[in-house]
Protein backbone atom coordinates (compact mmCIF):
# COMPACT_ATOMS: atom_id res chain seq x y z
CA UNK A 1 0.00 0.00 0.00
CA UNK A 2 1.54 3.29 -1.07
CA UNK A 3 1.49 6.28 1.23
CA UNK A 4 0.05 9.53 -0.05
CA UNK A 5 1.95 12.61 1.07
CA UNK A 6 0.86 16.22 0.75
CA UNK A 7 2.50 17.93 -2.23
CA UNK A 8 5.48 20.22 -1.76
CA UNK A 9 4.81 23.93 -2.28
CA UNK A 10 8.12 24.77 -3.95
CA UNK A 11 7.61 22.98 -7.29
CA UNK A 12 5.23 25.04 -9.41
CA UNK A 13 4.90 26.49 -12.87
CA UNK A 14 3.30 29.67 -14.23
CA UNK A 15 2.04 30.70 -17.62
CA UNK A 16 0.51 33.89 -19.00
CA UNK A 17 -1.83 33.89 -22.00
CA UNK A 18 -0.02 35.28 -25.03
CA UNK A 19 3.43 35.24 -23.37
CA UNK A 20 6.21 32.80 -24.19
CA UNK A 21 9.68 32.48 -22.75
CA UNK A 22 11.13 30.70 -19.78
CA UNK A 23 12.21 33.87 -17.94
CA UNK A 24 8.62 35.10 -17.86
CA UNK A 25 7.43 31.89 -16.22
CA UNK A 26 10.13 31.64 -13.54
CA UNK A 27 9.00 32.96 -10.17
CA UNK A 28 10.28 32.26 -6.66
CA UNK A 29 6.99 32.85 -4.87
CA UNK A 30 3.25 32.84 -5.53
CA UNK A 31 0.77 34.08 -2.92
CA UNK A 32 -2.79 35.28 -2.72
CA UNK A 33 -4.64 32.19 -3.92
CA UNK A 34 -7.66 32.72 -1.71
CA UNK A 35 -11.30 33.65 -1.73
CA UNK A 36 -13.73 34.73 0.93
CA UNK A 37 -17.51 34.72 0.87
CA UNK A 38 -19.06 37.67 2.63
CA UNK A 39 -21.91 37.42 5.11
CA UNK A 40 -24.82 39.79 5.49
CA UNK A 41 -26.66 39.84 8.79
CA UNK A 42 -30.37 40.56 8.67
CA UNK A 43 -32.34 41.39 11.78
CA UNK A 44 -35.98 40.42 11.64
CA UNK A 45 -38.38 41.86 14.16
CA UNK A 46 -39.56 39.50 16.87
CA UNK A 47 -36.91 36.83 16.32
CA UNK A 48 -34.33 36.16 19.03
CA UNK A 49 -31.66 35.55 16.36
CA UNK A 50 -30.06 37.23 13.34
CA UNK A 51 -30.31 35.68 9.88
CA UNK A 52 -26.88 35.25 8.30
CA UNK A 53 -26.94 34.96 4.52
CA UNK A 54 -24.07 34.57 2.04
CA UNK A 55 -23.07 37.44 -0.25
CA UNK A 56 -20.66 37.73 -3.17
CA UNK A 57 -17.25 36.08 -3.20
CA UNK A 58 -14.23 38.36 -2.75
CA UNK A 59 -10.85 37.39 -4.21
CA UNK A 60 -7.48 38.56 -2.92
CA UNK A 61 -4.83 39.84 -5.34
CA UNK A 62 -2.38 37.37 -6.85
CA UNK A 63 1.22 38.27 -5.92
CA UNK A 64 4.18 36.90 -7.89
CA UNK A 65 7.83 37.43 -6.89
CA UNK A 66 10.97 36.75 -8.90
CA UNK A 67 14.51 37.92 -9.39
CA UNK A 68 14.61 41.19 -11.32
CA UNK A 69 14.79 40.38 -15.05
CA UNK A 70 15.94 42.29 -18.13
CA UNK A 71 13.90 45.08 -19.70
CA UNK A 72 12.77 42.88 -22.57
CA UNK A 73 10.56 40.73 -20.33
CA UNK A 74 7.08 40.57 -21.90
CA UNK A 75 5.44 40.34 -18.46
CA UNK A 76 7.36 43.35 -17.09
CA UNK A 77 6.51 45.31 -20.25
CA UNK A 78 2.81 44.43 -19.84
CA UNK A 79 2.90 45.52 -16.19
CA UNK A 80 4.60 48.84 -16.92
CA UNK A 81 2.85 49.64 -20.22
CA UNK A 82 1.03 52.99 -19.82
CA UNK A 83 -2.15 51.66 -21.45
CA UNK A 84 -2.20 47.97 -20.61
CA UNK A 85 -0.61 48.06 -17.20
CA UNK A 86 0.26 50.47 -14.44
CA UNK A 87 0.24 53.99 -15.81
CA UNK A 88 3.13 56.19 -14.73
CA UNK A 89 1.23 59.34 -15.70
CA UNK A 90 -2.33 60.62 -15.47
CA UNK A 91 -5.00 57.97 -15.97
CA UNK A 92 -7.48 58.46 -18.79
CA UNK A 93 -10.92 56.88 -18.59
CA UNK A 94 -10.72 56.06 -22.30
CA UNK A 95 -7.69 53.77 -21.88
CA UNK A 96 -8.39 50.07 -22.00
CA UNK A 97 -6.67 47.69 -19.64
CA UNK A 98 -5.07 44.67 -21.28
CA UNK A 99 -6.00 41.53 -19.36
CA UNK A 100 -4.38 38.11 -19.50
CA UNK A 101 -5.20 34.76 -17.99
CA UNK A 102 -2.58 33.47 -15.56
CA UNK A 103 -2.31 29.75 -14.83
CA UNK A 104 -0.49 28.44 -11.74
CA UNK A 105 0.28 24.71 -11.67
CA UNK A 106 1.44 22.82 -8.60
CA UNK A 107 3.69 19.97 -9.78
CA UNK A 108 4.68 16.59 -8.34
CA UNK A 109 8.26 15.30 -8.24
CA UNK A 110 8.01 14.12 -11.88
CA UNK A 111 6.83 17.55 -13.06
CA UNK A 112 3.25 16.44 -13.65
CA UNK A 113 0.58 18.97 -12.60
CA UNK A 114 -1.28 17.92 -9.44
CA UNK A 115 -3.56 20.93 -9.30
CA UNK A 116 -3.95 24.05 -11.42
CA UNK A 117 -5.60 27.42 -10.90
CA UNK A 118 -6.59 29.74 -13.73
CA UNK A 119 -6.88 33.43 -12.86
CA UNK A 120 -9.25 34.92 -15.42
CA UNK A 121 -8.92 38.47 -16.81
CA UNK A 122 -5.91 39.40 -14.65
CA UNK A 123 -4.43 42.87 -14.85
CA UNK A 124 -1.47 44.45 -13.03
CA UNK A 125 -2.24 46.65 -10.03
CA UNK A 126 1.17 46.92 -8.37
CA UNK A 127 4.81 46.56 -9.38
CA UNK A 128 7.70 46.97 -6.95
CA UNK A 129 11.37 46.13 -6.48
CA UNK A 130 12.94 45.08 -3.19
CA UNK A 131 15.12 47.55 -1.32
CA UNK A 132 18.74 47.97 -2.38
CA UNK A 133 21.17 47.67 0.51
CA UNK A 134 24.95 47.59 0.11
CA UNK A 135 25.27 45.78 3.45
CA UNK A 136 23.25 42.73 2.32
CA UNK A 137 24.15 40.02 -0.16
CA UNK A 138 20.69 39.54 -1.70
CA UNK A 139 19.17 39.30 -5.15
CA UNK A 140 16.98 42.20 -6.32
CA UNK A 141 13.39 40.91 -6.21
CA UNK A 142 10.63 42.13 -8.50
CA UNK A 143 7.11 41.85 -7.08
CA UNK A 144 4.08 41.84 -9.38
CA UNK A 145 0.53 42.07 -8.04
CA UNK A 146 -2.55 41.30 -10.11
CA UNK A 147 -6.28 41.75 -9.64
CA UNK A 148 -8.54 39.38 -11.56
CA UNK A 149 -12.22 38.66 -12.16
CA UNK A 150 -12.21 35.20 -10.57
CA UNK A 151 -10.18 32.02 -10.43
CA UNK A 152 -11.15 28.47 -11.17
CA UNK A 153 -9.53 25.19 -10.24
CA UNK A 154 -8.66 23.21 -13.36
Short mmCIF file of C-alpha atoms in Angstrom, two decimals, residues 25 44 83 103 107 127 147:
data_model
loop_
_atom_site.label_atom_id
_atom_site.label_comp_id
_atom_site.label_asym_id
_atom_site.label_seq_id
_atom_site.Cartn_x
_atom_site.Cartn_y
_atom_site.Cartn_z
CA UNK A 25 7.43 31.89 -16.22
CA UNK A 44 -35.98 40.42 11.64
CA UNK A 83 -2.15 51.66 -21.45
CA UNK A 103 -2.31 29.75 -14.83
CA UNK A 107 3.69 19.97 -9.78
CA UNK A 127 4.81 46.56 -9.38
CA UNK A 147 -6.28 41.75 -9.64
#
